[in-house]
Amino acid sequence: MTDSPSSGSITLRPALADDVEWIAELRAEVLRADLERLGRYDEIRVRQRFRDAFEPVQTRIIVVDTVDVGSVAVRPDGDARWLEHFYISPSHQGRGVGGRVLGLVLDDDGPYRLNVLRGSAARGLYERHGFVVDTQDGVDVFMTRDRMERAMGASDDR
């Protein structure tokens, strides 16, 4: 999967088992501020939770102009798919990479589900791509993007 806008190219390559440690480090870096704000940051746990859940076959590495800058996983679960482990290096955040990656990985065959930390700026990105809040607790906001919402969004772009 590739996208080639004028500001650079984005490629999603399959993850390898060897990618686990750098993604675990990226996760710790990306989530640190939000987890600290929520009183939930634990140096060891933030990395171990990723290691325990990492499935290379479901994960893609986000490559911008030949540089690995992030990860995204799509995990099937019954009739839905979970968008997980979507981390982008701070050096590439705020440049439209996240939106372009969502455009590559999301299709009309939803529904898609995800959870995002309360107060995370990423929530706005997900809302712009059709996700709506289902439930939330003191730490997480659970969101869904249904097939119908995707179809409605696509027709609005014409």
Coordinates of N, CA and C in Angstrom, one line a residue:
M1 N 0.9 -1.2 0.0 CA 0.0 0.0 0.0 C 0.9 1.2 0.0
T2 N 0.6 2.2 -0.9 CA 1.4 3.4 -0.9 C 0.5 4.6 -1.2
D3 N 1.0 5.7 -0.8 CA 0.4 7.0 -1.1 C 1.5 7.9 -1.5
S4 N 1.4 8.7 -2.6 CA 2.5 9.5 -3.0 C 2.1 11.0 -3.2
P5 N 1.8 11.7 -2.1 CA 1.5 13.1 -2.2 C 2.8 13.9 -2.4
S6 N 2.6 15.1 -2.8 CA 3.8 15.9 -3.1 C 4.8 16.1 -2.0
S7 N 4.3 16.0 -0.7 CA 5.2 16.2 0.4 C 6.0 14.9 0.8
G8 N 5.8 13.8 0.1 CA 6.6 12.6 0.4 C 5.7 11.4 0.2
S9 N 6.3 10.2 0.2 CA 5.5 9.0 0.0 C 5.4 8.3 1.3
I10 N 4.2 7.6 1.4 CA 4.0 6.8 2.6 C 3.8 5.4 2.1
T11 N 4.5 4.4 2.7 CA 4.4 3.0 2.3 C 4.1 2.3 3.6
L12 N 3.3 1.3 3.5 CA 3.0 0.4 4.7 C 3.6 -0.9 4.4
R13 N 4.7 -1.3 5.1 CA 5.3 -2.6 4.9 C 4.9 -3.6 6.0
P14 N 4.9 -4.9 5.7 CA 4.6 -5.8 6.7 C 5.6 -5.7 7.9
A15 N 5.1 -5.9 9.1 CA 6.0 -5.9 10.3 C 6.7 -7.2 10.4
L16 N 7.8 -7.2 11.0 CA 8.6 -8.4 11.2 C 8.7 -8.6 12.7
A17 N 8.9 -9.8 13.2 CA 9.1 -10.1 14.6 C 10.2 -9.2 15.2
D18 N 11.2 -8.9 14.4 CA 12.3 -8.0 14.9 C 11.9 -6.6 15.2
D19 N 10.7 -6.2 14.7 CA 10.3 -4.8 14.9 C 9.7 -4.6 16.3
V20 N 9.5 -5.6 17.1 CA 8.8 -5.5 18.4 C 9.5 -4.4 19.3
E21 N 10.8 -4.4 19.4 CA 11.4 -3.6 20.4 C 11.4 -2.1 20.0
W22 N 11.6 -1.8 18.8 CA 11.5 -0.3 18.4 C 10.1 0.2 18.5
I23 N 9.1 -0.7 18.2 CA 7.7 -0.2 18.3 C 7.4 -0.1 19.8
A24 N 7.8 -1.0 20.6 CA 7.6 -0.8 22.1 C 8.2 0.5 22.6
E25 N 9.4 0.9 22.1 CA 10.0 2.1 22.5 C 9.2 3.3 22.0
L26 N 8.7 3.2 20.7 CA 7.9 4.3 20.1 C 6.6 4.4 20.9
R27 N 6.0 3.3 21.2 CA 4.7 3.4 22.0 C 5.0 4.1 23.3
A28 N 6.1 3.8 24.0 CA 6.4 4.5 25.3 C 6.5 6.0 25.1
E29 N 7.2 6.4 24.0 CA 7.4 7.8 23.7 C 6.1 8.5 23.4
V30 N 5.3 7.9 22.5 CA 4.1 8.5 22.0 C 3.1 8.6 23.1
L31 N 2.9 7.6 23.9 CA 1.9 7.6 25.0 C 2.2 8.3 26.3
R32 N 3.5 8.5 26.5 CA 4.0 9.0 27.8 C 3.2 10.2 28.3
A33 N 3.1 11.3 27.6 CA 2.5 12.5 28.1 C 1.0 12.2 28.5
D34 N 0.3 11.5 27.7 CA -1.1 11.2 28.0 C -1.2 10.3 29.2
L35 N -0.4 9.3 29.3 CA -0.4 8.4 30.4 C 0.0 9.1 31.7
E36 N 1.0 10.0 31.6 CA 1.4 10.7 32.8 C 0.3 11.6 33.3
R37 N -0.4 12.3 32.3 CA -1.5 13.2 32.7 C -2.6 12.4 33.4
L38 N -2.8 11.2 32.9 CA -3.9 10.3 33.5 C -3.4 9.6 34.8
G39 N -2.1 9.8 35.2 CA -1.6 9.1 36.3 C -1.4 7.6 36.1
R40 N -1.1 7.2 34.9 CA -1.0 5.8 34.5 C 0.3 5.3 33.9
Y41 N 1.3 6.3 33.8 CA 2.5 5.9 33.1 C 3.4 5.0 34.0
D42 N 3.7 3.9 33.4 CA 4.7 2.9 34.0 C 5.7 2.5 33.0
E43 N 6.9 2.8 33.2 CA 8.0 2.6 32.2 C 8.1 1.2 31.7
I44 N 7.9 0.2 32.6 CA 8.0 -1.2 32.1 C 6.7 -1.6 31.5
R45 N 5.6 -1.4 32.2 CA 4.3 -1.8 31.7 C 3.9 -1.3 30.3
V46 N 4.2 0.0 30.0 CA 3.9 0.5 28.7 C 4.5 -0.2 27.6
R47 N 5.7 -0.7 27.8 CA 6.4 -1.5 26.8 C 5.9 -3.0 26.8
Q48 N 5.7 -3.5 27.9 CA 5.4 -4.9 28.0 C 4.0 -5.2 27.5
R49 N 3.1 -4.3 27.7 CA 1.7 -4.5 27.1 C 1.8 -4.6 25.6
F50 N 2.6 -3.8 25.0 CA 2.8 -3.9 23.5 C 3.4 -5.3 23.2
R51 N 4.5 -5.6 23.8 CA 5.2 -6.9 23.5 C 4.2 -8.1 23.6
D52 N 3.3 -8.1 24.7 CA 2.4 -9.1 24.9 C 1.3 -9.2 23.8
A53 N 1.0 -8.1 23.2 CA -0.1 -8.1 22.2 C 0.4 -8.1 20.8
F54 N 1.7 -7.9 20.5 CA 2.2 -7.7 19.2 C 2.0 -9.0 18.3
E55 N 1.3 -8.7 17.2 CA 1.1 -9.8 16.2 C 1.6 -9.2 14.9
P56 N 2.8 -9.6 14.5 CA 3.4 -9.1 13.2 C 2.5 -9.2 12.0
V57 N 1.8 -10.3 11.9 CA 0.9 -10.6 10.7 C -0.2 -9.5 10.6
Q58 N -0.6 -8.9 11.7 CA -1.7 -7.9 11.7 C -1.1 -6.5 11.6
T59 N 0.2 -6.3 11.7 CA 0.8 -5.0 11.9 C 1.5 -4.6 10.6
R60 N 1.4 -3.3 10.3 CA 2.2 -2.7 9.2 C 3.1 -1.6 9.8
I61 N 4.2 -1.4 9.2 CA 5.1 -0.4 9.6 C 4.9 0.8 8.6
I62 N 4.8 2.0 9.2 CA 4.6 3.2 8.4 C 5.9 3.7 8.0
V63 N 6.1 3.8 6.7 CA 7.4 4.3 6.2 C 7.2 5.6 5.4
V64 N 7.9 6.6 5.8 CA 7.8 7.9 5.0 C 9.1 8.1 4.4
D65 N 9.1 8.2 3.1 CA 10.4 8.5 2.3 C 11.5 7.6 2.8
T66 N 11.3 6.3 2.9 CA 12.2 5.2 3.2 C 12.6 5.1 4.7
V67 N 12.0 5.9 5.6 CA 12.2 5.9 7.0 C 11.1 5.4 7.8
D68 N 11.3 4.4 8.6 CA 10.3 3.8 9.5 C 9.9 4.8 10.5
V69 N 8.6 5.2 10.5 CA 8.2 6.3 11.5 C 7.0 5.9 12.3
G70 N 6.5 4.7 12.2 CA 5.4 4.3 13.0 C 4.8 2.9 12.7
S71 N 3.7 2.6 13.3 CA 3.0 1.3 13.1 C 1.5 1.5 13.2
V72 N 0.9 0.5 12.6 CA -0.6 0.4 12.7 C -1.0 -1.0 12.6
A73 N -1.9 -1.5 13.4 CA -2.4 -2.9 13.3 C -3.9 -2.9 13.1
V74 N -4.4 -3.8 12.3 CA -5.8 -4.1 12.2 C -6.1 -5.5 12.5
R75 N -6.8 -5.7 13.6 CA -7.1 -7.0 14.2 C -8.6 -7.4 14.0
P76 N -8.8 -8.5 13.2 CA -10.2 -9.0 13.1 C -10.8 -9.4 14.4
D77 N -12.1 -9.1 14.6 CA -12.8 -9.6 15.8 C -14.2 -9.7 15.5
G78 N -14.6 -11.0 15.1 CA -16.0 -11.2 14.7 C -16.3 -10.4 13.5
D79 N -17.4 -9.6 13.5 CA -17.8 -8.8 12.3 C -17.1 -7.5 12.3
A80 N -16.2 -7.2 13.2 CA -15.6 -5.9 13.3 C -14.1 -6.1 13.1
R81 N -13.4 -4.9 13.0 CA -11.9 -4.9 13.0 C -11.5 -3.9 14.0
W82 N -10.5 -4.2 14.8 CA -9.9 -3.2 15.7 C -8.7 -2.6 15.1
L83 N -8.7 -1.2 15.2 CA -7.5 -0.4 14.8 C -6.7 -0.3 16.1
E84 N -5.4 -0.8 16.0 CA -4.6 -0.9 17.2 C -3.2 -0.5 16.9
H85 N -2.4 -0.2 18.0 CA -1.0 0.1 17.9 C -0.7 1.1 16.8
F86 N -1.5 2.2 16.7 CA -1.3 3.2 15.7 C -0.4 4.3 16.4
Y87 N 0.9 4.2 16.1 CA 1.8 5.1 16.7 C 2.7 5.8 15.6
I88 N 2.8 7.1 15.7 CA 3.6 7.8 14.7 C 4.7 8.6 15.5
S89 N 5.9 8.5 15.1 CA 7.0 9.2 15.7 C 6.7 10.7 15.9
P90 N 6.9 11.3 17.0 CA 6.7 12.7 17.2 C 7.3 13.6 16.1
S91 N 8.4 13.2 15.5 CA 9.0 13.9 14.4 C 8.1 14.0 13.2
H92 N 7.1 13.1 13.1 CA 6.2 13.1 11.9 C 4.8 13.4 12.2
Q93 N 4.5 13.7 13.5 CA 3.1 14.1 13.9 C 2.8 15.5 13.4
G94 N 1.6 15.7 13.2 CA 1.1 17.1 12.8 C 1.4 17.4 11.3
R95 N 1.8 16.4 10.5 CA 2.2 16.6 9.1 C 1.2 15.9 8.2
G96 N 0.1 15.4 8.7 CA -0.9 14.7 7.9 C -0.6 13.2 7.7
V97 N 0.4 12.7 8.3 CA 0.7 11.3 8.1 C -0.4 10.4 8.6
G98 N -0.9 10.7 9.8 CA -2.0 9.9 10.4 C -3.2 9.8 9.5
G99 N -3.6 10.9 9.0 CA -4.8 10.9 8.2 C -4.6 10.1 6.9
R100 N -3.4 10.2 6.3 CA -3.1 9.5 5.1 C -3.0 8.0 5.4
V101 N -2.5 7.6 6.5 CA -2.4 6.2 6.9 C -3.8 5.7 7.1
L102 N -4.7 6.4 7.7 CA -6.1 5.9 7.9 C -6.7 5.8 6.6
G103 N -6.5 6.7 5.6 CA -7.0 6.5 4.3 C -6.6 5.3 3.6
L104 N -5.4 4.8 3.9 CA -4.9 3.5 3.3 C -5.4 2.3 4.0
V105 N -5.6 2.3 5.3 CA -6.0 1.1 6.0 C -7.5 0.9 6.2
L106 N -8.3 2.0 6.2 CA -9.7 1.8 6.5 C -10.4 1.7 5.1
D107 N -11.3 0.7 5.1 CA -12.1 0.5 3.8 C -13.6 0.5 4.2
D108 N -14.4 0.2 3.3 CA -15.9 0.2 3.5 C -16.4 -1.1 4.2
D109 N -15.5 -2.0 4.5 CA -15.9 -3.2 5.1 C -15.9 -3.2 6.6
G110 N -16.1 -2.1 7.2 CA -16.1 -2.0 8.7 C -17.1 -2.9 9.3
P111 N -17.6 -2.8 10.5 CA -17.2 -1.6 11.3 C -15.8 -1.8 11.9
Y112 N -15.2 -0.6 12.2 CA -13.9 -0.6 12.9 C -14.1 -0.1 14.3
R113 N -13.3 -0.6 15.2 CA -13.3 -0.1 16.6 C -11.9 0.2 17.0
L114 N -11.9 1.1 18.0 CA -10.6 1.5 18.6 C -10.8 2.0 19.9
N115 N -9.7 2.2 20.7 CA -9.8 3.0 21.9 C -8.6 3.9 21.9
V116 N -8.8 5.1 22.5 CA -7.9 6.2 22.5 C -7.9 6.7 24.0
L117 N -6.7 7.1 24.4 CA -6.7 7.7 25.8 C -7.5 8.9 25.9
R118 N -8.2 9.1 27.0 CA -8.9 10.3 27.3 C -8.0 11.5 27.2
G119 N -8.5 12.6 26.5 CA -7.7 13.8 26.3 C -6.6 13.7 25.2
S120 N -6.5 12.6 24.6 CA -5.5 12.5 23.5 C -5.9 13.3 22.3
A121 N -4.9 14.0 21.7 CA -5.2 14.7 20.4 C -5.6 13.8 19.3
A122 N -5.2 12.5 19.4 CA -5.5 11.6 18.3 C -7.1 11.4 18.2
R123 N -7.8 11.7 19.2 CA -9.3 11.5 19.1 C -9.8 12.4 18.0
G124 N -9.4 13.6 17.8 CA -9.8 14.5 16.7 C -9.6 13.9 15.4
L125 N -8.4 13.2 15.2 CA -8.1 12.6 13.9 C -9.1 11.5 13.6
Y126 N -9.4 10.7 14.7 CA -10.4 9.6 14.5 C -11.8 10.1 14.2
E127 N -12.2 11.2 14.8 CA -13.5 11.8 14.6 C -13.6 12.3 13.1
R128 N -12.5 12.9 12.6 CA -12.5 13.4 11.3 C -12.6 12.2 10.2
H129 N -12.3 11.0 10.7 CA -12.4 9.9 9.8 C -13.6 9.0 10.1
G130 N -14.6 9.6 10.8 CA -15.9 9.0 10.9 C -16.1 8.1 12.2
F131 N -15.1 8.1 13.1 CA -15.3 7.4 14.3 C -16.2 8.2 15.3
V132 N -17.1 7.5 16.0 CA -17.9 8.2 17.0 C -17.7 7.4 18.4
V133 N -17.9 8.2 19.5 CA -17.7 7.6 20.8 C -18.8 6.6 21.1
D134 N -18.5 5.4 21.6 CA -19.4 4.4 22.1 C -19.5 4.6 23.6
T135 N -18.4 4.4 24.3 CA -18.3 4.5 25.7 C -17.0 5.1 26.1
Q136 N -16.9 5.5 27.4 CA -15.6 5.9 27.9 C -15.6 5.7 29.4
D137 N -14.3 5.6 29.9 CA -14.1 5.4 31.3 C -13.1 6.5 31.8
G138 N -12.5 6.3 32.9 CA -11.5 7.3 33.4 C -10.2 7.4 32.6
V139 N -10.0 6.4 31.8 CA -8.7 6.3 31.0 C -9.0 6.3 29.5
D140 N -9.9 5.4 29.1 CA -10.1 5.2 27.6 C -11.4 5.7 27.1
V141 N -11.3 6.0 25.8 CA -12.5 6.4 25.0 C -12.6 5.3 23.9
F142 N -13.7 4.6 23.9 CA -14.0 3.6 22.9 C -14.8 4.1 21.8
M143 N -14.3 3.9 20.5 CA -15.0 4.5 19.3 C -15.2 3.5 18.3
T144 N -16.2 3.8 17.4 CA -16.6 2.9 16.3 C -16.8 3.7 15.1
R145 N -16.5 3.1 14.0 CA -16.7 3.6 12.6 C -17.5 2.6 11.9
D146 N -18.8 2.8 11.6 CA -19.6 1.9 10.9 C -19.5 2.0 9.4
R147 N -20.0 1.0 8.7 CA -20.0 1.0 7.2 C -20.8 2.2 6.7
M148 N -22.0 2.4 7.3 CA -22.9 3.5 6.8 C -22.2 4.8 7.0
E149 N -21.5 5.1 8.1 CA -20.9 6.4 8.3 C -19.8 6.6 7.3
R150 N -19.1 5.5 6.9 CA -18.0 5.7 5.9 C -18.6 6.0 4.6
A151 N -19.7 5.3 4.2 CA -20.3 5.6 2.9 C -20.9 7.0 2.9
M152 N -21.4 7.5 4.0 CA -22.0 8.8 4.0 C -20.8 9.8 3.8
G153 N -19.7 9.6 4.5 CA -18.5 10.5 4.4 C -18.0 10.5 3.0
A154 N -18.0 9.4 2.3 CA -17.4 9.3 1.0 C -18.3 10.1 0.0
S155 N -19.6 10.0 0.2 CA -20.5 10.7 -0.7 C -20.4 12.3 -0.5
D156 N -20.1 12.7 0.7 CA -19.9 14.1 1.0 C -18.7 14.7 0.3
D157 N -17.7 13.8 0.0 CA -16.5 14.3 -0.7 C -16.7 14.6 -2.2
R158 N -17.7 14.1 -2.7 CA -17.9 14.2 -4.2 C -18.4 15.6 -4.6

